[in-house]
């Protein structure tokens, strides 16, 4: 069964360092997302991406964040200068098309720990 | 704006007994509603979804949910719990936005424990 894969599964970094989280969405999907879950809190929407551009972003997704689809398979989330409060589980998701009405397929997550 | 409230942060049941995980939603129009499950160290998996068709929705692993517009509820049930059902369950509403890019709004989650 096709699945969304994320790497790394866990990353520990120092405050102020740059981090790139990688995702390989399901191959025929067209819409891509990043969500995050701070420990003990809700899963929160960060950004959606379609046709090589951001389609929506939340207030969390400020200038330190960026997303990119550098080739036909990878979808990356970059955090330029990490803060302690960026520590969270980051989930990538993909969606085949609008007709699937929100049936996002999620990866297993990348746990980011900022020290 | 849409939102979901999961009424219980923790639910504990015995194996073989029924499961009820409660969810209420708020939406200014007819929503799409989902239940996702997250097993330890795993990603989020879709259990079932409601998209304005039948109000009783059947999902994987014997789970089902009933959409009740009058009560703005979408509770998740299962007649008989298995040990493997122990996980975190999220009630989710689709926040339809311009272009229909399917932004999901998650509830806080309910942790289900199943005891022998």
Coordinates of C-alpha atoms in Angstrom, one line a residue:
Chain A
X1 CA 0.0 0.0 0.0
X2 CA 1.4 3.4 -0.9
X3 CA 2.5 5.5 2.0
X4 CA 3.9 8.9 3.0
X5 CA 7.5 8.5 4.3
X6 CA 9.3 11.1 6.5
X7 CA 12.9 11.5 7.5
X8 CA 14.4 11.8 9.9
X9 CA 12.2 10.1 12.5
X10 CA 13.9 12.0 15.2
X11 CA 16.2 15.0 15.1
X12 CA 17.9 16.8 18.0
X13 CA 19.3 20.2 17.3
X14 CA 20.7 23.2 19.1
X15 CA 18.7 26.4 19.2
X16 CA 19.5 28.7 16.3
X17 CA 20.4 25.9 13.9
X18 CA 18.7 25.2 10.7
X19 CA 16.7 22.0 10.3
X20 CA 15.2 20.4 7.2
X21 CA 12.5 17.8 7.5
X22 CA 11.9 15.6 4.5
X23 CA 8.8 13.9 3.2
X24 CA 8.1 11.7 0.2
X25 CA 4.3 12.0 -0.5
X26 CA 2.3 9.3 -2.3
X27 CA 3.4 9.5 -5.9
X28 CA 0.1 10.5 -7.6
X29 CA -1.0 13.0 -5.0
X30 CA -1.2 16.6 -5.8
X31 CA -1.7 18.4 -2.5
X32 CA 0.9 18.5 0.3
X33 CA 0.7 19.6 3.9
X34 CA 2.7 20.0 7.0
X35 CA 1.1 19.7 10.5
X36 CA 2.8 19.8 13.8
X37 CA 1.9 18.6 17.3
X38 CA 3.6 20.0 20.3
X39 CA 3.7 17.5 23.1
X40 CA 0.4 17.4 24.9
X41 CA -1.3 19.8 22.5
X42 CA -3.5 19.6 19.4
X43 CA -2.3 18.7 15.9
X44 CA -2.0 22.1 14.2
X45 CA -2.1 23.0 10.5
X46 CA 1.1 24.7 9.3
X47 CA 0.9 24.9 5.5
X48 CA -0.6 23.5 2.4
X49 CA 1.1 23.3 -1.0
X50 CA -0.2 22.8 -4.5
X51 CA 1.1 23.3 -8.0
X52 CA 4.5 24.4 -6.6
X53 CA 3.3 27.1 -4.4
X54 CA 1.9 27.6 -0.9
X55 CA -1.9 27.7 -1.0
X56 CA -2.5 28.5 2.6
X57 CA -0.4 28.9 5.7
X58 CA -1.3 29.4 9.4
X59 CA -0.1 32.1 11.7
X60 CA 2.5 29.7 13.0
X61 CA 4.1 29.5 9.6
X62 CA 6.2 32.7 9.9
X63 CA 9.3 33.7 8.1
X64 CA 11.5 31.1 9.7
X65 CA 9.6 28.4 8.0
X66 CA 9.7 27.5 4.3
X67 CA 8.6 24.6 2.2
X68 CA 9.9 23.3 -1.1
X69 CA 9.3 20.6 -3.6
X70 CA 12.7 20.5 -5.2
X71 CA 12.1 17.5 -7.4
X72 CA 9.2 15.3 -8.4
X73 CA 9.2 13.3 -5.2
X74 CA 10.4 15.2 -2.1
X75 CA 8.5 17.8 -0.1
X76 CA 10.6 19.6 2.5
X77 CA 10.0 21.8 5.5
X78 CA 12.9 24.1 6.5
X79 CA 13.1 25.8 9.8
X80 CA 15.8 28.5 9.5
X81 CA 16.7 29.3 13.0
X82 CA 15.2 26.9 15.5
X83 CA 13.7 28.0 18.8
X84 CA 12.9 25.9 21.8
X85 CA 9.2 26.2 21.1
X86 CA 9.7 24.5 17.7
X87 CA 10.2 21.2 19.5
X88 CA 7.3 19.1 18.3
X89 CA 6.3 16.2 16.1
X90 CA 6.0 17.3 12.5
X91 CA 3.6 15.4 10.2
X92 CA 3.7 15.5 6.5
X93 CA 0.5 14.6 4.6
X94 CA -0.7 14.3 1.0
X95 CA -4.0 14.3 -0.8
X96 CA -4.7 12.9 -4.2
X97 CA -7.3 15.4 -5.3
X98 CA -10.1 17.7 -4.0
X99 CA -12.7 15.0 -4.6
X100 CA -11.3 12.9 -1.8
X101 CA -12.8 15.5 0.7
X102 CA -10.0 15.7 3.2
X103 CA -8.8 12.1 3.2
X104 CA -5.2 13.0 3.9
X105 CA -2.6 10.4 4.1
X106 CA -0.1 11.1 6.9
X107 CA 3.5 10.0 7.4
X108 CA 4.7 8.7 10.7
X109 CA 6.1 12.0 11.8
X110 CA 9.5 13.6 12.5
X111 CA 10.1 14.4 16.1
X112 CA 12.2 17.6 16.5
X113 CA 13.9 18.3 19.8
X114 CA 15.5 21.8 20.1
X115 CA 17.9 22.1 23.0
Chain B
X1 CA -15.1 29.0 11.7
X2 CA -15.0 25.3 12.4
X3 CA -13.9 23.5 15.5
X4 CA -14.1 20.2 17.2
X5 CA -14.3 19.3 20.9
X6 CA -13.4 15.9 22.2
X7 CA -15.2 15.5 25.4
X8 CA -12.8 13.0 27.1
X9 CA -9.1 13.2 27.1
X10 CA -8.8 9.6 28.4
X11 CA -11.1 6.6 28.1
X12 CA -10.4 3.3 29.7
X13 CA -12.4 0.1 28.9
X14 CA -12.1 -3.6 29.4
X15 CA -11.4 -5.9 26.5
X16 CA -14.7 -7.1 24.9
X17 CA -16.7 -4.1 26.2
X18 CA -18.1 -1.3 24.0
X19 CA -16.1 1.8 23.2
X20 CA -17.6 5.3 23.0
X21 CA -15.4 8.3 22.1
X22 CA -17.3 11.5 22.1
X23 CA -16.9 14.4 19.7
X24 CA -18.9 17.6 19.1
X25 CA -18.3 19.9 16.2
X26 CA -19.0 23.5 15.3
X27 CA -19.4 24.5 11.7
X28 CA -21.2 27.2 9.9
X29 CA -22.1 24.9 7.1
X30 CA -22.3 21.2 6.4
X31 CA -18.9 19.8 7.4
X32 CA -16.8 16.8 6.5
X33 CA -15.9 14.9 9.6
X34 CA -13.3 12.3 10.2
X35 CA -11.8 10.1 12.9
X36 CA -8.1 9.5 12.8
X37 CA -6.2 7.0 15.0
X38 CA -2.6 7.2 16.0
X39 CA -0.9 4.2 17.5
X40 CA 2.3 4.6 19.4
X41 CA 5.2 5.7 17.2
X42 CA 3.0 5.6 14.2
X43 CA 1.5 8.1 11.8
X44 CA -2.1 9.2 11.7
X45 CA -4.4 6.7 10.0
X46 CA -7.9 7.5 8.7
X47 CA -10.5 5.4 10.5
X48 CA -13.6 6.7 8.8
X49 CA -15.1 9.8 7.3
X50 CA -18.5 11.5 6.9
X51 CA -19.1 13.6 3.8
X52 CA -22.9 14.3 3.7
X53 CA -23.9 10.8 2.5
X54 CA -25.1 8.2 5.0
X55 CA -25.2 9.5 8.6
X56 CA -24.0 6.2 10.0
X57 CA -20.5 5.7 8.8
X58 CA -18.6 2.4 9.0
X59 CA -14.8 2.4 9.2
X60 CA -11.9 0.1 9.6
X61 CA -11.4 -2.4 12.5
X62 CA -15.1 -2.5 13.4
X63 CA -15.4 1.2 14.3
X64 CA -18.4 3.3 13.3
X65 CA -19.6 6.9 13.9
X66 CA -23.0 8.6 13.6
X67 CA -23.4 12.1 12.4
X68 CA -26.2 13.8 14.3
X69 CA -26.7 17.3 13.0
X70 CA -29.3 18.2 15.7
X71 CA -26.7 17.4 18.4
X72 CA -23.7 18.6 16.4
X73 CA -22.1 15.3 17.4
X74 CA -20.0 12.7 15.6
X75 CA -19.3 10.1 18.3
X76 CA -17.1 7.1 17.6
X77 CA -18.2 3.6 18.7
X78 CA -17.2 0.0 18.6
X79 CA -19.2 -2.9 20.0
X80 CA -16.3 -4.8 21.5
X81 CA -12.8 -3.4 22.3
X82 CA -9.6 -5.3 21.4
X83 CA -6.3 -4.8 23.1
X84 CA -5.0 -3.5 19.7
X85 CA -7.4 -0.6 19.8
X86 CA -5.4 1.1 22.5
X87 CA -4.3 4.3 20.8
X88 CA -4.9 8.1 20.5
X89 CA -8.1 9.0 18.5
X90 CA -8.6 12.4 16.9
X91 CA -11.9 13.8 15.7
X92 CA -11.3 16.1 12.8
X93 CA -13.3 18.5 10.7
X94 CA -12.4 19.7 7.3
X95 CA -12.1 23.4 7.1
X96 CA -13.2 24.0 3.6
X97 CA -11.3 27.1 2.4
X98 CA -11.1 28.8 -0.9
X99 CA -10.0 26.3 -3.5
X100 CA -11.0 23.4 -1.3
X101 CA -7.5 22.6 -0.1
X102 CA -8.8 20.5 2.7
X103 CA -7.3 22.1 5.8
X104 CA -8.0 19.7 8.7
X105 CA -8.9 21.0 12.1
X106 CA -8.1 18.5 14.9
X107 CA -9.6 17.9 18.2
X108 CA -7.4 17.5 21.2
X109 CA -7.5 13.7 21.1
X110 CA -8.8 11.0 23.3
X111 CA -6.4 8.3 24.6
X112 CA -8.1 4.9 24.7
X113 CA -6.7 2.4 27.1
X114 CA -7.9 -1.2 26.9
X115 CA -7.5 -3.5 29.9
X116 CA -7.5 -7.3 29.8

